[in-house]
PDB file of C-alpha atoms and ligand atoms in Angstrom:
ATOM      1  CA  MET A   1     -40.333 -50.847  41.543  1.00 88.00           C
ATOM      2  CA  THR A   2     -38.099 -48.544  39.504  1.00 96.00           C
ATOM      3  CA  TYR A   3     -38.790 -47.177  36.050  1.00 98.00           C
ATOM      4  CA  THR A   4     -36.424 -45.068  33.983  1.00 98.00           C
ATOM      5  CA  GLY A   5     -37.169 -43.016  30.917  1.00 98.00           C
ATOM      6  CA  ARG A   6     -36.144 -40.284  28.528  1.00 98.00           C
ATOM      7  CA  CYS A   7     -37.473 -37.991  25.829  1.00 98.00           C
ATOM      8  CA  ALA A   8     -36.747 -38.617  22.149  1.00 98.00           C
ATOM      9  CA  CYS A   9     -33.544 -36.508  22.179  1.00 98.00           C
ATOM     10  CA  GLY A  10     -32.314 -37.534  25.631  1.00 98.00           C
ATOM     11  CA  ALA A  11     -32.174 -34.002  27.099  1.00 98.00           C
ATOM     12  CA  VAL A  12     -34.827 -34.959  29.654  1.00 98.00           C
ATOM     13  CA  THR A  13     -34.445 -38.116  31.738  1.00 98.00           C
ATOM     14  CA  LEU A  14     -36.561 -39.462  34.537  1.00 98.00           C
ATOM     15  CA  GLN A  15     -36.701 -42.072  37.237  1.00 98.00           C
ATOM     16  CA  ILE A  16     -39.758 -43.341  39.056  1.00 98.00           C
ATOM     17  CA  ASP A  17     -39.448 -45.273  42.303  1.00 97.00           C
ATOM     18  CA  GLY A  18     -42.899 -46.591  42.990  1.00 95.00           C
ATOM     19  CA  LYS A  19     -46.002 -48.249  41.670  1.00 95.00           C
ATOM     20  CA  PRO A  20     -48.436 -46.710  39.193  1.00 97.00           C
ATOM     21  CA  LEU A  21     -51.844 -45.833  40.621  1.00 96.00           C
ATOM     22  CA  MET A  22     -53.511 -46.519  37.294  1.00 95.00           C
ATOM     23  CA  ALA A  23     -52.825 -46.548  33.563  1.00 97.00           C
ATOM     24  CA  ARG A  24     -55.267 -45.364  30.922  1.00 96.00           C
ATOM     25  CA  GLN A  25     -55.566 -44.713  27.236  1.00 97.00           C
ATOM     26  CA  CYS A  26     -57.194 -41.357  26.433  1.00 96.00           C
ATOM     27  CA  TRP A  27     -58.910 -40.495  23.160  1.00 97.00           C
ATOM     28  CA  CYS A  28     -59.970 -36.949  24.021  1.00 94.00           C
ATOM     29  CA  ARG A  29     -59.502 -34.386  21.261  1.00 94.00           C
ATOM     30  CA  GLN A  30     -56.672 -32.685  23.130  1.00 93.00           C
ATOM     31  CA  CYS A  31     -54.773 -35.981  23.382  1.00 95.00           C
ATOM     32  CA  GLN A  32     -55.317 -36.702  19.693  1.00 97.00           C
ATOM     33  CA  THR A  33     -53.764 -33.327  18.916  1.00 95.00           C
ATOM     34  CA  LEU A  34     -50.738 -34.109  21.087  1.00 93.00           C
ATOM     35  CA  ALA A  35     -50.382 -37.688  19.843  1.00 94.00           C
ATOM     36  CA  ALA A  36     -50.570 -37.352  16.040  1.00 94.00           C
ATOM     37  CA  GLY A  37     -54.196 -38.424  15.832  1.00 96.00           C
ATOM     38  CA  GLY A  38     -54.000 -41.449  18.111  1.00 97.00           C
ATOM     39  CA  PRO A  39     -54.658 -41.692  21.835  1.00 98.00           C
ATOM     40  CA  THR A  40     -52.243 -40.908  24.622  1.00 97.00           C
ATOM     41  CA  ASN A  41     -51.250 -43.766  26.919  1.00 98.00           C
ATOM     42  CA  ASN A  42     -50.655 -42.612  30.449  1.00 97.00           C
ATOM     43  CA  ALA A  43     -49.573 -44.017  33.795  1.00 98.00           C
ATOM     44  CA  MET A  44     -50.389 -42.074  36.953  1.00 97.00           C
ATOM     45  CA  PHE A  45     -47.791 -42.069  39.721  1.00 97.00           C
ATOM     46  CA  PRO A  46     -47.635 -40.352  43.102  1.00 97.00           C
ATOM     47  CA  THR A  47     -45.775 -37.080  42.506  1.00 97.00           C
ATOM     48  CA  ASP A  48     -43.180 -37.844  45.169  1.00 97.00           C
ATOM     49  CA  THR A  49     -42.065 -41.012  43.356  1.00 98.00           C
ATOM     50  CA  VAL A  50     -41.167 -39.198  40.126  1.00 98.00           C
ATOM     51  CA  GLN A  51     -37.808 -37.495  39.604  1.00 98.00           C
ATOM     52  CA  ILE A  52     -37.188 -35.611  36.371  1.00 98.00           C
ATOM     53  CA  ASP A  53     -33.842 -34.213  35.243  1.00 98.00           C
ATOM     54  CA  GLY A  54     -33.571 -31.637  32.480  1.00 98.00           C
ATOM     55  CA  VAL A  55     -35.359 -28.478  31.429  1.00 97.00           C
ATOM     56  CA  LEU A  56     -39.083 -28.808  30.722  1.00 98.00           C
ATOM     57  CA  GLY A  57     -41.398 -26.589  28.723  1.00 98.00           C
ATOM     58  CA  THR A  58     -44.991 -26.228  29.891  1.00 97.00           C
ATOM     59  CA  SER A  59     -48.286 -25.454  28.241  1.00 96.00           C
ATOM     60  CA  THR A  60     -51.660 -25.331  29.938  1.00 95.00           C
ATOM     61  CA  TRP A  61     -55.167 -26.241  28.916  1.00 91.00           C
ATOM     62  CA  THR A  62     -58.534 -26.057  30.619  1.00 91.00           C
ATOM     63  CA  ALA A  63     -60.127 -29.510  30.824  1.00 84.00           C
ATOM     64  CA  ALA A  64     -63.845 -30.263  30.520  1.00 80.00           C
ATOM     65  CA  SER A  65     -63.898 -30.491  34.326  1.00 83.00           C
ATOM     66  CA  GLY A  66     -62.731 -26.885  34.591  1.00 88.00           C
ATOM     67  CA  ASN A  67     -59.402 -27.991  36.052  1.00 91.00           C
ATOM     68  CA  THR A  68     -56.213 -26.647  34.531  1.00 94.00           C
ATOM     69  CA  LEU A  69     -54.020 -29.303  32.971  1.00 93.00           C
ATOM     70  CA  ALA A  70     -50.324 -28.529  32.651  1.00 96.00           C
ATOM     71  CA  PHE A  71     -48.478 -30.399  29.916  1.00 96.00           C
ATOM     72  CA  HIS A  72     -44.754 -30.740  30.500  1.00 98.00           C
ATOM     73  CA  PHE A  73     -42.555 -31.511  27.512  1.00 98.00           C
ATOM     74  CA  CYS A  74     -38.960 -31.432  26.303  1.00 98.00           C
ATOM     75  CA  PRO A  75     -38.525 -28.030  24.604  1.00 98.00           C
ATOM     76  CA  ALA A  76     -35.691 -29.423  22.457  1.00 98.00           C
ATOM     77  CA  CYS A  77     -37.559 -32.317  20.824  1.00 98.00           C
ATOM     78  CA  GLY A  78     -41.200 -31.756  21.789  1.00 97.00           C
ATOM     79  CA  THR A  79     -41.722 -35.093  23.517  1.00 97.00           C
ATOM     80  CA  GLN A  80     -44.604 -34.994  25.999  1.00 97.00           C
ATOM     81  CA  ILE A  81     -43.260 -36.129  29.402  1.00 98.00           C
ATOM     82  CA  TYR A  82     -46.153 -35.752  31.853  1.00 98.00           C
ATOM     83  CA  ALA A  83     -49.371 -33.933  32.581  1.00 96.00           C
ATOM     84  CA  GLN A  84     -50.597 -32.581  35.890  1.00 95.00           C
ATOM     85  CA  SER A  85     -54.067 -31.502  36.938  1.00 93.00           C
ATOM     86  CA  SER A  86     -54.529 -28.470  39.167  1.00 94.00           C
ATOM     87  CA  ALA A  87     -56.988 -30.599  41.162  1.00 93.00           C
ATOM     88  CA  ARG A  88     -54.485 -33.375  41.861  1.00 93.00           C
ATOM     89  CA  PRO A  89     -50.985 -32.019  42.585  1.00 94.00           C
ATOM     90  CA  HIS A  90     -50.148 -35.320  44.318  1.00 96.00           C
ATOM     91  CA  ILE A  91     -50.360 -37.229  41.009  1.00 96.00           C
ATOM     92  CA  ARG A  92     -48.237 -36.991  37.890  1.00 97.00           C
ATOM     93  CA  THR A  93     -49.604 -38.505  34.696  1.00 97.00           C
ATOM     94  CA  LEU A  94     -46.606 -39.865  32.812  1.00 98.00           C
ATOM     95  CA  ARG A  95     -46.726 -40.506  29.074  1.00 98.00           C
ATOM     96  CA  ILE A  96     -45.957 -44.210  28.752  1.00 98.00           C
ATOM     97  CA  GLY A  97     -43.943 -43.566  25.585  1.00 97.00           C
ATOM     98  CA  VAL A  98     -41.118 -41.992  27.583  1.00 98.00           C
ATOM     99  CA  ILE A  99     -40.655 -44.989  29.896  1.00 98.00           C
ATOM    100  CA  ASP A 100     -37.770 -47.279  28.955  1.00 98.00           C
ATOM    101  CA  GLN A 101     -38.697 -50.778  27.790  1.00 96.00           C
ATOM    102  CA  PRO A 102     -39.120 -53.395  29.020  1.00 96.00           C
ATOM    103  CA  HIS A 103     -41.759 -52.370  31.550  1.00 96.00           C
ATOM    104  CA  ASP A 104     -45.094 -53.648  32.795  1.00 95.00           C
ATOM    105  CA  LEU A 105     -47.161 -50.526  32.120  1.00 97.00           C
ATOM    106  CA  ALA A 106     -50.262 -51.014  29.972  1.00 96.00           C
ATOM    107  CA  PRO A 107     -53.616 -49.246  29.837  1.00 97.00           C
ATOM    108  CA  GLN A 108     -56.281 -50.695  32.156  1.00 96.00           C
ATOM    109  CA  ALA A 109     -59.074 -48.538  30.782  1.00 96.00           C
ATOM    110  CA  VAL A 110     -59.946 -46.522  27.690  1.00 97.00           C
ATOM    111  CA  ILE A 111     -61.396 -43.060  28.283  1.00 96.00           C
ATOM    112  CA  TRP A 112     -63.088 -40.382  26.169  1.00 96.00           C
ATOM    113  CA  THR A 113     -64.223 -42.932  23.568  1.00 97.00           C
ATOM    114  CA  ASP A 114     -66.955 -40.431  22.550  1.00 97.00           C
ATOM    115  CA  GLU A 115     -64.254 -38.266  20.970  1.00 97.00           C
ATOM    116  CA  ALA A 116     -62.335 -41.051  19.209  1.00 97.00           C
ATOM    117  CA  PRO A 117     -62.325 -41.161  15.401  1.00 97.00           C
ATOM    118  CA  ALA A 118     -64.465 -43.755  13.614  1.00 97.00           C
ATOM    119  CA  TRP A 119     -61.381 -45.850  12.816  1.00 97.00           C
ATOM    120  CA  ALA A 120     -60.254 -46.168  16.435  1.00 97.00           C
ATOM    121  CA  VAL A 121     -60.045 -49.727  17.779  1.00 96.00           C
ATOM    122  CA  PHE A 122     -60.508 -50.357  21.493  1.00 96.00           C
ATOM    123  CA  ASP A 123     -59.181 -53.402  23.336  1.00 95.00           C
ATOM    124  CA  PRO A 124     -62.384 -55.322  24.219  1.00 95.00           C
ATOM    125  CA  ASP A 125     -60.812 -56.501  27.494  1.00 95.00           C
ATOM    126  CA  LEU A 126     -60.446 -52.961  28.842  1.00 96.00           C
ATOM    127  CA  GLU A 127     -63.018 -50.979  30.763  1.00 96.00           C
ATOM    128  CA  ARG A 128     -64.380 -48.095  28.681  1.00 97.00           C
ATOM    129  CA  PHE A 129     -65.600 -44.640  29.601  1.00 96.00           C
ATOM    130  CA  ALA A 130     -67.400 -42.454  27.084  1.00 96.00           C
ATOM    131  CA  ARG A 131     -65.964 -39.353  28.729  1.00 93.00           C
ATOM    132  CA  GLN A 132     -63.954 -38.514  31.838  1.00 87.00           C
ATOM    133  CA  PRO A 133     -63.956 -41.312  34.474  1.00 85.00           C
ATOM    134  CA  PRO A 134     -63.859 -40.649  38.204  1.00 77.00           C
ATOM    135  CA  PRO A 135     -60.421 -39.676  39.548  1.00 71.00           C
ATOM    136  CA  PRO A 136     -58.229 -42.449  40.990  1.00 67.00           C
ATOM    137  CA  ALA A 137     -58.449 -43.179  44.678  1.00 65.00           C
ATOM    138  CA  PRO A 138     -55.868 -41.453  46.874  1.00 61.00           C
ATOM    139  CA  ALA A 139     -52.538 -43.228  47.081  1.00 54.00           C
ATOM    140  CA  PRO A 140     -52.343 -45.771  49.887  1.00 54.00           C
ATOM    141  CA  GLN A 141     -50.404 -44.533  52.873  1.00 50.00           C
ATOM    142  CA  GLY A 142     -46.899 -45.873  53.461  1.00 47.00           C
TER     143      GLY A 142
HETATM  144 ZN1  LIG B   1     -35.925 -34.082  24.144  1.00 62.56          ZN
HETATM  145 ZN1  LIG B   2     -56.987 -36.967  26.793  1.00 62.56          ZN
END
């Protein structure tokens, strides 16, 4: 499976050759800050399936778990491209907004609902976690 994508200004482009491990919607406070008050929608891919072209800016943040999260973004337009946890270098968490449509990526779970605003609406068909869920299983071999 191949996905392509780009930031809002086009300075950063990407291609993913592989399947997502998981996709989630996150309502943590940090994501609300990054995403104009809404959640972030993220698809996790094995790092070796993701190729990114263009210059990225990086900021870091310490998660509730104590892990360092690195946020990679286009420094020209500010679009968030992906996040990476210090605990899981083999996974890149791509922001679904940068993936070109049409695609089949959609959240399978909603996380950090404890931090969502009162007006947030959660898809009743999706699994919910009040806070951080367990990490995804390791990628299958081959
Ligand atoms: Zn850009
Ligand atoms: Zn979050």
